[in-house]
Amino acid sequence: MTGDDQVVLRVADRPVGRYVTRPELPGRLSPRPYLHPVTTLAGTAVTELGPADHPHHLGVGVAVPDVEGFNFWGGRTYVRGRGPTELDNHGSQRHAAYRLRDPGGFVEELRWVAAPGELLRERRTVTATELTGTAWALDLTFSLTNTTPGPLSLGSPATNGRPGAAYGGFFWRAPKEETAPQVFTARAEGESEVHGSTADWLALTGSAWTLVFAGATAPTRQDPWFVRTAEYPGVGSSLAHAARLALPPGGTLVRRIVTVVADGRLGRDEAAALVRRAVST
């Protein structure tokens, strides 16, 4: 790996995130770029890479377990009537070019490639912005365009028969600590209450850090949240929650997630105030 294969994000002259463009990963992990480590301004790590419980969890990124039957998430594929199954169906996200790159962020072009060839073309925009002396915002927008001559559909284990497993899209794997993190929205608290719900923002608090996730566009806010705290700490948005998401030839979907990365454990009012500032910045 060379210096050209990564971008170091900086806020207030401090490194807060490393983006790895061309990771060396086995195919069953669905190779893809990722952000790790991501840290608070005080230097506390708030991402995890390849943990033993889920080796295919790669910090912060975009991953979809089913693009027309091809796995861009990693690990086993959930097959209706069979359950999690090892299949030779893994795709990869391949870096094509940077359109912009500096310590404050980047704009990247990617190709989503599987056995038939390129299925999707992605433009990914990431920026890092200071909010306060103890908080900053990671703004990630991705657009996926169907580059095939026919329709594509995006699915999840939930749409393939596994209730409650509608992961796929933006995903953040947080570090596993001795005590499971707390999770809450403006109106609900706890994994069972917030998982699968829609909310303008959702906060995850660890021992000395808080992450506040917000959908920054109307389509993004319509995606239910995928949340895990007891089994492992992770938060994502669900592109295919109750049904597969169709994408016609040449069609594009766009999503934008803004994440507040803060030192300390924030309450509801603090989380809400910071996320409002982050989304409006």
Backbone as CSV, one residue per row, in Angstrom:
resi,resn,N_x,N_y,N_z,CA_x,CA_y,CA_z,C_x,C_y,C_z
1,MET,0.846,-1.184,0.000,0.000,0.000,0.000,0.886,1.240,0.000
2,THR,0.587,2.188,-0.876,1.372,3.408,-0.968,0.571,4.579,-0.449
3,GLY,1.239,5.741,-0.368,0.547,6.938,0.082,-0.598,7.327,-0.826
4,ASP,-0.531,6.925,-2.127,-1.600,7.234,-3.059,-2.844,6.417,-2.802
5,ASP,-2.739,5.380,-1.967,-3.862,4.492,-1.712,-4.682,4.917,-0.502
6,GLN,-4.373,6.064,0.087,-5.138,6.494,1.249,-5.184,8.005,1.345
7,VAL,-6.189,8.491,2.031,-6.357,9.911,2.318,-6.472,10.054,3.822
8,VAL,-5.753,10.972,4.398,-5.858,11.251,5.824,-6.694,12.516,5.994
9,LEU,-7.853,12.368,6.626,-8.715,13.509,6.901,-8.219,14.227,8.151
10,ARG,-8.268,15.540,8.094,-7.796,16.340,9.220,-8.839,17.386,9.584
11,VAL,-8.991,17.619,10.881,-9.860,18.658,11.417,-9.070,19.403,12.478
12,ALA,-9.041,20.723,12.379,-8.281,21.544,13.338,-6.836,21.050,13.438
13,ASP,-6.248,20.732,12.297,-4.860,20.261,12.192,-4.619,18.929,12.894
14,ARG,-5.668,18.174,13.180,-5.506,16.862,13.803,-6.019,15.791,12.853
15,PRO,-5.318,14.685,12.715,-5.835,13.586,11.899,-7.028,12.930,12.593
16,VAL,-8.129,12.769,11.863,-9.332,12.189,12.460,-9.847,10.976,11.672
17,GLY,-9.241,10.694,10.536,-9.715,9.553,9.759,-8.759,9.199,8.640
18,ARG,-8.640,7.918,8.364,-7.823,7.449,7.245,-8.725,6.674,6.295
19,TYR,-8.692,7.079,5.037,-9.486,6.407,4.011,-8.555,5.553,3.166
20,VAL,-8.816,4.253,3.167,-7.987,3.301,2.426,-8.683,2.994,1.113
21,THR,-8.010,3.293,0.014,-8.619,3.195,-1.309,-8.551,1.796,-1.884
22,ARG,-7.383,1.160,-1.791,-7.179,-0.155,-2.405,-6.718,-1.160,-1.342
23,PRO,-7.617,-1.588,-0.478,-7.222,-2.529,0.580,-6.907,-3.902,0.000
24,GLU,-5.969,-4.570,0.637,-5.638,-5.939,0.244,-6.469,-6.887,1.107
25,LEU,-7.555,-7.395,0.531,-8.513,-8.208,1.271,-8.855,-9.452,0.462
26,PRO,-9.122,-10.564,1.138,-9.588,-11.746,0.409,-10.953,-11.502,-0.207
27,GLY,-11.240,-12.206,-1.308,-12.468,-11.972,-2.053,-13.728,-12.152,-1.254
28,ARG,-13.756,-13.091,-0.293,-14.992,-13.340,0.450,-15.343,-12.188,1.390
29,LEU,-14.443,-11.222,1.540,-14.756,-10.041,2.332,-15.334,-8.926,1.464
30,SER,-15.510,-9.184,0.167,-16.014,-8.181,-0.768,-15.149,-6.915,-0.681
31,PRO,-13.956,-6.941,-1.269,-13.016,-5.825,-1.156,-13.650,-4.481,-1.519
32,ARG,-13.391,-3.498,-0.679,-13.966,-2.172,-0.895,-13.193,-1.141,-0.081
33,PRO,-13.184,0.115,-0.520,-12.559,1.169,0.278,-13.307,1.381,1.592
34,TYR,-12.570,1.885,2.585,-13.194,2.111,3.889,-12.454,3.204,4.636
35,LEU,-13.122,3.746,5.646,-12.522,4.693,6.585,-12.203,3.971,7.882
36,HIS,-10.942,3.956,8.253,-10.492,3.400,9.522,-8.992,3.689,9.674
37,PRO,-8.559,4.126,10.855,-9.399,4.474,12.007,-10.034,5.848,11.856
38,VAL,-11.211,5.988,12.405,-11.838,7.289,12.602,-11.776,7.580,14.092
39,THR,-11.400,8.800,14.449,-11.220,9.140,15.866,-11.960,10.426,16.221
40,THR,-12.168,10.611,17.521,-12.647,11.892,18.036,-11.495,12.890,17.971
41,LEU,-11.790,14.142,18.272,-10.731,15.154,18.271,-9.693,14.890,19.359
42,ALA,-10.095,14.177,20.411,-9.145,13.818,21.470,-8.348,12.568,21.118
43,GLY,-8.667,11.923,20.017,-7.903,10.762,19.574,-8.496,9.413,19.913
44,THR,-9.727,9.368,20.430,-10.366,8.096,20.751,-10.904,7.441,19.478
45,ALA,-10.536,6.189,19.243,-10.996,5.474,18.052,-12.474,5.129,18.165
46,VAL,-13.229,5.375,17.090,-14.665,5.098,17.095,-15.055,4.172,15.930
47,THR,-14.077,3.502,15.340,-14.342,2.489,14.325,-13.558,1.232,14.653
48,GLU,-13.978,0.120,14.024,-13.273,-1.144,14.180,-13.137,-1.783,12.804
49,LEU,-12.033,-2.474,12.587,-11.738,-3.074,11.286,-11.567,-4.583,11.424
50,GLY,-12.345,-5.341,10.667,-12.201,-6.793,10.631,-12.258,-7.466,11.979
51,PRO,-13.234,-7.149,12.838,-13.298,-7.791,14.163,-13.578,-9.281,14.037
52,ALA,-13.228,-10.028,15.077,-13.397,-11.483,15.046,-14.854,-11.882,14.854
53,ASP,-15.787,-11.088,15.411,-17.195,-11.472,15.302,-17.736,-11.301,13.879
54,HIS,-17.186,-10.335,13.127,-17.609,-10.088,11.740,-16.393,-9.552,10.967
55,PRO,-15.544,-10.433,10.447,-14.322,-9.984,9.757,-14.588,-9.082,8.559
56,HIS,-15.806,-9.131,8.012,-16.123,-8.313,6.844,-16.650,-6.928,7.221
57,HIS,-16.680,-6.579,8.500,-17.008,-5.218,8.913,-15.755,-4.362,8.787
58,LEU,-15.819,-3.355,7.937,-14.634,-2.566,7.613,-14.867,-1.098,7.932
59,GLY,-14.752,-0.732,9.193,-14.834,0.664,9.594,-16.108,1.336,9.100
60,VAL,-15.951,2.411,8.326,-17.072,3.165,7.771,-17.038,3.044,6.251
61,GLY,-18.176,2.765,5.667,-18.206,2.691,4.216,-19.605,2.464,3.698
62,VAL,-19.658,2.006,2.458,-20.914,1.699,1.790,-20.839,0.247,1.336
63,ALA,-21.818,-0.556,1.692,-21.796,-1.971,1.328,-23.232,-2.453,1.155
64,VAL,-23.440,-3.319,0.179,-24.770,-3.862,-0.107,-24.646,-5.373,-0.245
65,PRO,-25.417,-6.159,0.514,-25.254,-7.609,0.484,-25.837,-8.289,-0.740
66,ASP,-26.674,-7.584,-1.498,-27.323,-8.224,-2.645,-27.580,-7.188,-3.728
67,VAL,-26.736,-7.205,-4.760,-26.968,-6.411,-5.958,-27.218,-7.404,-7.084
68,GLU,-28.491,-7.616,-7.365,-28.879,-8.589,-8.401,-28.229,-9.951,-8.148
69,GLY,-28.173,-10.335,-6.845,-27.635,-11.634,-6.462,-26.155,-11.651,-6.151
70,PHE,-25.455,-10.541,-6.328,-24.025,-10.479,-6.038,-23.783,-9.763,-4.712
71,ASN,-22.829,-10.279,-3.931,-22.573,-9.846,-2.566,-21.483,-8.783,-2.537
72,PHE,-21.854,-7.556,-2.174,-20.897,-6.464,-2.006,-20.798,-6.068,-0.526
73,TRP,-21.112,-7.010,0.352,-21.048,-6.787,1.801,-19.922,-7.598,2.423
74,GLY,-19.768,-8.830,1.969,-18.765,-9.723,2.524,-19.389,-10.812,3.376
75,GLY,-18.655,-11.897,3.567,-19.161,-12.993,4.366,-20.173,-13.835,3.600
76,ARG,-21.017,-14.524,4.353,-21.991,-15.420,3.740,-23.189,-14.641,3.176
77,THR,-23.881,-15.276,2.270,-25.071,-14.698,1.652,-26.307,-15.392,2.214
78,TYR,-27.310,-14.608,2.601,-28.532,-15.226,3.114,-29.387,-15.672,1.936
79,VAL,-29.663,-16.971,1.883,-30.455,-17.567,0.815,-31.784,-18.042,1.389
80,ARG,-32.866,-17.628,0.785,-34.198,-18.015,1.258,-34.322,-19.542,1.294
81,GLY,-34.726,-20.070,2.444,-34.902,-21.495,2.602,-33.648,-22.252,2.998
82,ARG,-32.474,-21.578,2.942,-31.209,-22.230,3.292,-30.485,-21.512,4.426
83,GLY,-30.737,-20.217,4.579,-30.034,-19.442,5.593,-28.704,-18.931,5.080
84,PRO,-27.806,-18.487,5.986,-26.493,-17.973,5.575,-25.683,-19.052,4.854
85,THR,-25.231,-18.743,3.657,-24.604,-19.739,2.801,-23.342,-19.168,2.153
86,GLU,-22.276,-19.940,2.167,-21.055,-19.532,1.470,-21.278,-19.688,-0.034
87,LEU,-21.179,-18.585,-0.758,-21.348,-18.594,-2.204,-20.172,-17.890,-2.876
88,ASP,-19.895,-18.290,-4.079,-18.855,-17.630,-4.871,-19.507,-16.516,-5.682
89,ASN,-19.998,-15.508,-4.964,-20.766,-14.442,-5.623,-20.310,-13.049,-5.205
90,HIS,-19.078,-12.956,-4.729,-18.621,-11.678,-4.179,-18.189,-10.702,-5.270
91,GLY,-18.633,-9.462,-5.092,-18.184,-8.389,-5.955,-17.158,-7.540,-5.233
92,SER,-16.654,-6.533,-5.914,-15.684,-5.620,-5.304,-15.951,-4.195,-5.772
93,GLN,-15.647,-3.265,-4.901,-15.720,-1.847,-5.238,-14.310,-1.393,-5.610
94,ARG,-14.141,-0.941,-6.823,-12.805,-0.604,-7.310,-12.663,0.899,-7.513
95,HIS,-11.654,1.444,-6.876,-11.353,2.864,-7.037,-11.015,3.147,-8.493
96,ALA,-11.655,4.166,-9.073,-11.369,4.558,-10.451,-10.540,5.839,-10.508
97,ALA,-10.942,6.856,-9.732,-10.217,8.127,-9.768,-10.695,9.021,-8.640
98,TYR,-9.829,9.939,-8.242,-10.230,11.032,-7.370,-10.505,12.252,-8.232
99,ARG,-11.650,12.881,-8.015,-11.948,14.145,-8.678,-11.488,15.321,-7.828
100,LEU,-11.350,15.079,-6.540,-10.866,16.082,-5.594,-10.292,15.337,-4.412
101,ARG,-9.190,15.842,-3.862,-8.612,15.197,-2.686,-7.773,16.209,-1.929
102,ASP,-8.130,16.441,-0.659,-7.334,17.288,0.222,-7.636,16.879,1.656
103,PRO,-6.966,17.453,2.656,-7.187,17.017,4.042,-8.610,17.208,4.547
104,GLY,-9.385,18.051,3.876,-10.761,18.280,4.302,-11.760,17.330,3.687
105,GLY,-11.309,16.482,2.749,-12.228,15.540,2.148,-11.825,15.152,0.741
106,PHE,-12.729,14.473,0.047,-12.427,14.004,-1.300,-13.712,13.687,-2.053
107,VAL,-13.573,13.637,-3.375,-14.621,13.155,-4.263,-14.003,12.023,-5.070
108,GLU,-14.620,10.846,-5.010,-14.041,9.647,-5.605,-15.027,8.992,-6.556
109,GLU,-14.507,8.436,-7.641,-15.283,7.613,-8.559,-14.921,6.145,-8.311
110,LEU,-15.944,5.281,-8.226,-15.722,3.855,-8.003,-16.538,3.037,-8.989
111,ARG,-16.060,1.828,-9.266,-16.774,0.859,-10.091,-17.125,-0.347,-9.230
112,TRP,-18.393,-0.744,-9.242,-18.838,-1.938,-8.529,-18.853,-3.082,-9.537
113,VAL,-17.931,-4.025,-9.368,-17.689,-5.051,-10.369,-17.927,-6.437,-9.777
114,ALA,-18.621,-7.297,-10.516,-18.836,-8.696,-10.151,-18.559,-9.556,-11.383
115,ALA,-18.937,-10.821,-11.324,-18.616,-11.757,-12.410,-19.062,-11.268,-13.792
116,PRO,-20.250,-10.666,-13.933,-20.668,-10.229,-15.269,-19.932,-8.983,-15.763
117,GLY,-19.225,-8.291,-14.860,-18.572,-7.026,-15.202,-19.066,-5.920,-14.292
118,GLU,-19.003,-4.681,-14.772,-19.442,-3.544,-13.960,-20.962,-3.514,-13.869
119,LEU,-21.450,-3.418,-12.625,-22.883,-3.306,-12.388,-23.284,-1.873,-12.058
120,LEU,-22.468,-1.226,-11.242,-22.776,0.112,-10.764,-21.553,1.006,-10.886
121,ARG,-21.793,2.277,-11.075,-20.748,3.290,-10.977,-21.133,4.212,-9.823
122,GLU,-20.187,4.472,-8.938,-20.474,5.289,-7.759,-19.641,6.552,-7.751
123,ARG,-20.248,7.635,-7.305,-19.512,8.842,-6.924,-19.682,9.009,-5.424
124,ARG,-18.579,9.079,-4.701,-18.588,9.184,-3.241,-17.915,10.485,-2.828
125,THR,-18.613,11.275,-2.033,-18.081,12.554,-1.548,-18.011,12.507,-0.031
126,VAL,-16.839,12.790,0.520,-16.623,12.746,1.971,-15.961,14.048,2.398
127,THR,-16.513,14.692,3.422,-15.899,15.893,3.984,-15.860,15.793,5.500
128,ALA,-14.874,16.449,6.079,-14.707,16.497,7.535,-14.713,17.959,7.965
129,THR,-15.587,18.301,8.937,-15.773,19.688,9.334,-15.778,19.820,10.846
130,GLU,-15.072,20.809,11.353,-15.068,21.064,12.797,-16.396,21.675,13.220
131,LEU,-16.940,21.214,14.341,-18.160,21.773,14.906,-17.879,22.559,16.179
132,THR,-17.166,21.934,17.115,-16.771,22.568,18.376,-15.363,22.071,18.709
133,GLY,-14.884,22.427,19.879,-13.575,21.944,20.294,-13.561,20.474,20.638
134,THR,-14.746,19.856,20.738,-14.818,18.435,21.096,-15.659,17.611,20.110
135,ALA,-16.052,18.222,18.994,-16.898,17.494,18.041,-16.618,17.937,16.618
136,TRP,-16.725,16.972,15.702,-16.601,17.265,14.281,-17.616,16.424,13.520
137,ALA,-17.802,16.730,12.230,-18.813,16.037,11.433,-18.179,15.377,10.218
138,LEU,-18.563,14.131,9.979,-18.182,13.398,8.776,-19.408,13.352,7.868
139,ASP,-19.294,13.966,6.714,-20.398,14.076,5.762,-20.104,13.150,4.584
140,LEU,-20.938,12.119,4.389,-20.701,11.137,3.329,-21.928,11.051,2.425
141,THR,-21.718,11.338,1.144,-22.756,11.208,0.128,-22.311,10.178,-0.892
142,PHE,-23.212,9.275,-1.248,-22.883,8.332,-2.318,-24.024,8.279,-3.322
143,SER,-23.658,8.192,-4.589,-24.642,8.015,-5.659,-24.268,6.760,-6.425
144,LEU,-25.250,5.889,-6.659,-25.045,4.636,-7.371,-25.856,4.670,-8.660
145,THR,-25.174,4.461,-9.777,-25.813,4.482,-11.094,-25.718,3.117,-11.741
146,ASN,-26.836,2.614,-12.217,-26.884,1.344,-12.929,-26.262,1.527,-14.311
147,THR,-25.124,0.884,-14.551,-24.435,1.021,-15.838,-24.666,-0.175,-16.748
148,THR,-25.574,-1.072,-16.371,-25.868,-2.229,-17.207,-27.010,-1.890,-18.172
149,PRO,-27.216,-2.700,-19.220,-28.306,-2.427,-20.157,-29.688,-2.838,-19.655
150,GLY,-29.737,-3.519,-18.502,-31.016,-3.963,-17.957,-31.242,-3.446,-16.557
151,PRO,-32.406,-3.710,-15.983,-32.690,-3.263,-14.616,-31.884,-4.059,-13.599
152,LEU,-31.571,-3.399,-12.476,-30.929,-4.043,-11.332,-31.831,-3.845,-10.124
153,SER,-31.697,-4.730,-9.145,-32.378,-4.488,-7.878,-31.416,-4.776,-6.740
154,LEU,-31.564,-3.988,-5.674,-30.754,-4.135,-4.472,-31.611,-4.793,-3.401
155,GLY,-31.033,-5.798,-2.722,-31.763,-6.495,-1.683,-30.972,-6.581,-0.398
156,SER,-31.542,-7.267,0.574,-30.924,-7.459,1.878,-31.327,-8.837,2.386
157,PRO,-30.691,-9.329,3.444,-31.178,-10.577,4.024,-32.657,-10.518,4.400
158,ALA,-33.134,-9.334,4.806,-34.548,-9.204,5.162,-35.441,-9.456,3.948
159,THR,-35.096,-8.880,2.803,-35.918,-9.095,1.609,-35.750,-10.509,1.070
160,ASN,-34.711,-11.213,1.544,-34.487,-12.603,1.139,-34.983,-13.606,2.181
161,GLY,-35.700,-13.094,3.209,-36.341,-14.013,4.132,-35.858,-14.016,5.560
162,ARG,-34.934,-13.124,5.926,-34.436,-13.085,7.303,-34.961,-11.824,7.993
163,PRO,-35.989,-11.920,8.818,-36.577,-10.735,9.446,-35.559,-9.973,10.290
164,GLY,-35.645,-8.638,10.244,-34.806,-7.794,11.082,-33.401,-7.590,10.593
165,ALA,-33.074,-8.087,9.401,-31.701,-7.990,8.895,-31.654,-7.207,7.583
166,ALA,-32.226,-6.019,7.610,-32.306,-5.207,6.392,-31.087,-4.306,6.223
167,TYR,-29.893,-4.866,6.473,-28.708,-4.025,6.330,-28.325,-3.903,4.856
168,GLY,-27.627,-2.829,4.570,-27.172,-2.568,3.210,-27.291,-1.101,2.875
169,GLY,-26.146,-0.466,2.555,-26.056,0.967,2.303,-24.895,1.516,3.120
170,PHE,-25.071,2.686,3.706,-24.078,3.237,4.633,-24.006,2.345,5.873
171,PHE,-22.772,2.077,6.351,-22.631,1.279,7.568,-21.397,1.724,8.346
172,TRP,-21.568,1.835,9.670,-20.484,2.246,10.572,-20.321,1.165,11.641
173,ARG,-19.146,0.508,11.646,-18.850,-0.465,12.698,-18.076,0.249,13.790
174,ALA,-18.670,0.341,14.959,-18.046,0.993,16.113,-17.248,-0.030,16.912
175,PRO,-16.356,0.442,17.789,-15.541,-0.494,18.576,-16.346,-1.200,19.654
176,LYS,-16.048,-2.465,19.848,-16.711,-3.252,20.879,-16.016,-3.018,22.206
177,GLU,-16.774,-2.617,23.211,-16.239,-2.340,24.539,-16.811,-3.331,25.544
178,GLU,-16.353,-3.228,26.767,-16.807,-4.157,27.800,-18.309,-4.056,28.019
179,THR,-18.830,-2.834,27.924,-20.269,-2.604,28.076,-20.850,-2.166,26.743
180,ALA,-21.980,-2.725,26.371,-22.620,-2.362,25.110,-23.000,-0.885,25.109
181,PRO,-22.899,-0.212,23.979,-23.247,1.207,23.925,-24.740,1.430,24.066
182,GLN,-25.094,2.640,24.416,-26.494,3.040,24.457,-26.875,3.631,23.107
183,VAL,-28.137,3.482,22.735,-28.612,4.041,21.475,-29.958,4.706,21.714
184,PHE,-30.145,5.873,21.097,-31.400,6.590,21.279,-31.637,7.550,20.121
185,THR,-32.902,7.886,19.938,-33.304,8.926,19.007,-33.987,10.023,19.819
186,ALA,-34.622,10.963,19.144,-35.309,12.035,19.866,-36.484,11.499,20.679
187,ARG,-37.037,10.326,20.268,-38.256,9.832,20.916,-38.157,8.414,21.455
188,ALA,-37.082,7.710,21.172,-37.004,6.302,21.586,-35.606,5.980,22.082
189,GLU,-35.517,4.868,22.811,-34.227,4.464,23.367,-34.142,2.947,23.394
190,GLY,-32.953,2.408,23.106,-32.730,0.978,23.149,-32.797,0.356,21.771
191,GLU,-32.011,-0.711,21.582,-31.928,-1.354,20.274,-33.286,-1.803,19.756
192,SER,-34.089,-2.427,20.601,-35.367,-2.964,20.143,-36.325,-1.872,19.698
193,GLU,-36.163,-0.667,20.244,-37.067,0.430,19.911,-36.622,1.209,18.678
194,VAL,-35.318,1.332,18.465,-34.850,2.188,17.365,-34.507,1.396,16.103
195,HIS,-34.192,0.109,16.262,-33.875,-0.706,15.090,-35.090,-0.828,14.174
196,GLY,-34.891,-0.542,12.899,-35.981,-0.621,11.934,-36.889,0.585,11.904
197,SER,-36.590,1.590,12.721,-37.423,2.792,12.760,-36.837,3.864,11.852
198,THR,-37.649,4.854,11.530,-37.150,6.039,10.836,-37.094,7.181,11.843
199,ALA,-36.015,7.933,11.801,-35.833,9.066,12.705,-34.850,10.021,12.051
200,ASP,-35.026,11.311,12.313,-34.131,12.300,11.705,-32.684,12.071,12.121
201,TRP,-32.489,11.597,13.362,-31.137,11.302,13.822,-31.171,10.172,14.843
202,LEU,-30.011,9.570,15.025,-29.856,8.451,15.952,-28.474,8.549,16.587
203,ALA,-28.413,8.421,17.911,-27.148,8.551,18.627,-26.708,7.221,19.225
204,LEU,-25.415,6.970,19.158,-24.788,5.794,19.762,-23.704,6.296,20.702
205,THR,-23.768,5.919,21.986,-22.806,6.426,22.966,-22.008,5.282,23.560
206,GLY,-20.686,5.413,23.521,-19.800,4.450,24.143,-19.283,4.966,25.466
207,SER,-18.157,4.427,25.907,-17.637,4.793,27.218,-17.164,6.234,27.280
208,ALA,-16.610,6.736,26.177,-16.067,8.097,26.183,-16.297,8.798,24.849
209,TRP,-17.303,8.381,24.118,-17.554,8.949,22.794,-19.029,8.854,22.447
210,THR,-19.434,9.683,21.490,-20.798,9.653,20.969,-20.755,9.836,19.458
211,LEU,-21.543,9.039,18.760,-21.761,9.202,17.329,-23.229,9.537,17.123
212,VAL,-23.497,10.584,16.341,-24.873,10.964,16.047,-25.045,10.940,14.528
213,PHE,-25.894,10.046,14.041,-26.093,9.839,12.607,-27.368,10.548,12.165
214,ALA,-27.301,11.198,11.016,-28.478,11.899,10.506,-28.581,11.731,9.002
215,GLY,-29.783,11.432,8.531,-30.050,11.479,7.106,-30.241,12.928,6.704
216,ALA,-29.464,13.390,5.717,-29.453,14.811,5.394,-30.293,15.157,4.162
217,THR,-31.002,14.183,3.602,-31.914,14.437,2.488,-33.215,13.678,2.759
218,ALA,-34.283,14.067,2.067,-35.571,13.410,2.285,-35.524,11.914,1.984
219,PRO,-34.937,11.471,0.849,-34.878,10.014,0.612,-34.078,9.274,1.681
220,THR,-33.007,9.901,2.168,-32.187,9.251,3.195,-32.967,9.112,4.493
221,ARG,-33.739,10.132,4.845,-34.514,10.078,6.089,-35.621,9.038,6.025
222,GLN,-36.000,8.629,4.828,-37.028,7.599,4.685,-36.475,6.194,4.885
223,ASP,-35.163,6.026,4.823,-34.549,4.707,5.032,-34.556,4.371,6.518
224,PRO,-35.109,3.243,6.918,-35.054,2.855,8.331,-33.619,2.617,8.790
225,TRP,-33.400,2.791,10.083,-32.079,2.554,10.658,-31.882,1.066,10.947
226,PHE,-30.690,0.597,10.647,-30.268,-0.741,11.063,-29.354,-0.554,12.262
227,VAL,-29.680,-1.183,13.389,-28.953,-0.938,14.642,-28.628,-2.247,15.341
228,ARG,-27.380,-2.363,15.788,-26.976,-3.454,16.656,-26.177,-2.861,17.824
229,THR,-26.504,-3.299,19.050,-25.714,-2.907,20.221,-25.334,-4.113,21.066
230,ALA,-26.235,-5.059,21.250,-25.977,-6.210,22.125,-24.971,-7.177,21.500
231,GLU,-25.192,-7.564,20.252,-24.304,-8.515,19.579,-22.976,-7.864,19.222
232,TYR,-23.054,-6.670,18.692,-21.885,-5.863,18.327,-22.384,-4.439,18.113
233,PRO,-21.518,-3.422,18.168,-21.972,-2.055,17.966,-21.856,-1.640,16.496
234,GLY,-22.994,-1.411,15.861,-22.980,-0.987,14.471,-24.263,-0.272,14.109
235,VAL,-24.153,0.706,13.221,-25.313,1.479,12.767,-25.213,1.668,11.264
236,GLY,-26.334,1.476,10.589,-26.381,1.714,9.156,-27.770,2.152,8.747
237,SER,-27.897,2.449,7.459,-29.210,2.766,6.909,-29.616,1.637,5.973
238,SER,-30.907,1.426,5.814,-31.420,0.285,5.059,-31.971,0.732,3.708
239,LEU,-31.241,0.423,2.651,-31.737,0.735,1.316,-32.879,-0.194,0.917
240,ALA,-32.840,-1.441,1.378,-33.874,-2.426,1.037,-34.417,-3.011,2.326
241,HIS,-35.399,-2.342,2.895,-35.921,-2.746,4.206,-37.041,-3.776,4.075
242,ALA,-38.126,-3.397,3.446,-39.267,-4.296,3.309,-39.363,-4.909,1.923
243,ALA,-38.711,-4.292,0.935,-38.778,-4.779,-0.439,-37.486,-4.416,-1.154
244,ARG,-37.205,-5.126,-2.228,-36.025,-4.827,-3.022,-36.163,-3.433,-3.638
245,LEU,-35.023,-2.767,-3.818,-34.990,-1.424,-4.388,-34.597,-1.532,-5.857
246,ALA,-35.495,-1.159,-6.742,-35.264,-1.289,-8.177,-34.490,-0.089,-8.709
247,LEU,-33.589,-0.375,-9.646,-32.794,0.669,-10.276,-32.785,0.401,-11.787
248,PRO,-33.480,1.216,-12.573,-33.563,0.960,-14.018,-32.231,1.266,-14.706
249,PRO,-32.056,0.847,-15.943,-30.825,1.166,-16.675,-30.586,2.674,-16.683
250,GLY,-29.385,3.087,-16.277,-29.070,4.508,-16.217,-29.611,5.218,-15.003
251,GLY,-30.398,4.520,-14.188,-30.983,5.128,-12.994,-29.953,5.325,-11.894
252,THR,-30.170,6.339,-11.063,-29.234,6.684,-9.990,-29.983,6.870,-8.675
253,LEU,-29.441,6.314,-7.604,-29.945,6.612,-6.265,-28.867,7.386,-5.521
254,VAL,-29.287,8.312,-4.678,-28.361,9.170,-3.937,-28.773,9.169,-2.470
255,ARG,-27.787,9.000,-1.599,-28.022,9.073,-0.165,-26.922,9.911,0.488
256,ARG,-27.288,10.632,1.562,-26.319,11.453,2.303,-26.517,11.253,3.797
257,ILE,-25.458,10.803,4.461,-25.451,10.624,5.917,-24.396,11.542,6.522
258,VAL,-24.797,12.322,7.510,-23.870,13.171,8.258,-23.748,12.591,9.663
259,THR,-22.503,12.384,10.113,-22.259,11.783,11.424,-21.459,12.739,12.299
260,VAL,-22.017,13.078,13.442,-21.284,13.854,14.444,-20.404,12.895,15.232
261,VAL,-19.126,13.230,15.344,-18.160,12.431,16.112,-17.728,13.283,17.299
262,ALA,-18.139,12.890,18.502,-17.920,13.743,19.669,-17.205,13.004,20.789
263,ASP,-16.388,13.733,21.508,-15.821,13.222,22.747,-16.888,13.283,23.834
264,GLY,-16.866,12.300,24.735,-17.805,12.286,25.838,-19.137,11.662,25.475
265,ARG,-19.994,11.544,26.462,-21.322,10.934,26.290,-22.361,12.053,26.251
266,LEU,-22.980,12.228,25.093,-23.944,13.303,24.917,-25.345,12.849,25.293
267,GLY,-26.135,13.800,25.786,-27.554,13.560,26.009,-28.355,13.959,24.781
268,ARG,-29.680,13.831,24.862,-30.532,14.113,23.715,-30.408,15.545,23.217
269,ASP,-30.458,16.510,24.135,-30.424,17.915,23.720,-29.096,18.253,23.050
270,GLU,-28.000,17.778,23.628,-26.680,18.046,23.030,-26.558,17.384,21.665
271,ALA,-27.004,16.151,21.566,-26.927,15.432,20.288,-27.751,16.148,19.214
272,ALA,-28.955,16.553,19.573,-29.836,17.211,18.619,-29.243,18.538,18.154
273,ALA,-28.674,19.311,19.072,-28.099,20.596,18.714,-26.904,20.426,17.787
274,LEU,-26.042,19.460,18.081,-24.870,19.254,17.231,-25.238,18.753,15.853
275,VAL,-26.203,17.861,15.777,-26.552,17.332,14.470,-27.254,18.382,13.617
276,ARG,-28.026,19.261,14.231,-28.626,20.355,13.465,-27.539,21.241,12.876
277,ARG,-26.530,21.504,13.664,-25.428,22.346,13.184,-24.658,21.624,12.075
278,ALA,-24.438,20.327,12.244,-23.675,19.568,11.254,-24.384,19.514,9.914
279,VAL,-25.679,19.271,9.925,-26.434,19.134,8.670,-26.557,20.470,7.955
280,SER,-26.600,21.552,8.721,-26.766,22.883,8.095,-25.438,23.485,7.662
281,THR,-24.314,22.887,8.091,-23.004,23.460,7.770,-22.726,23.375,6.280
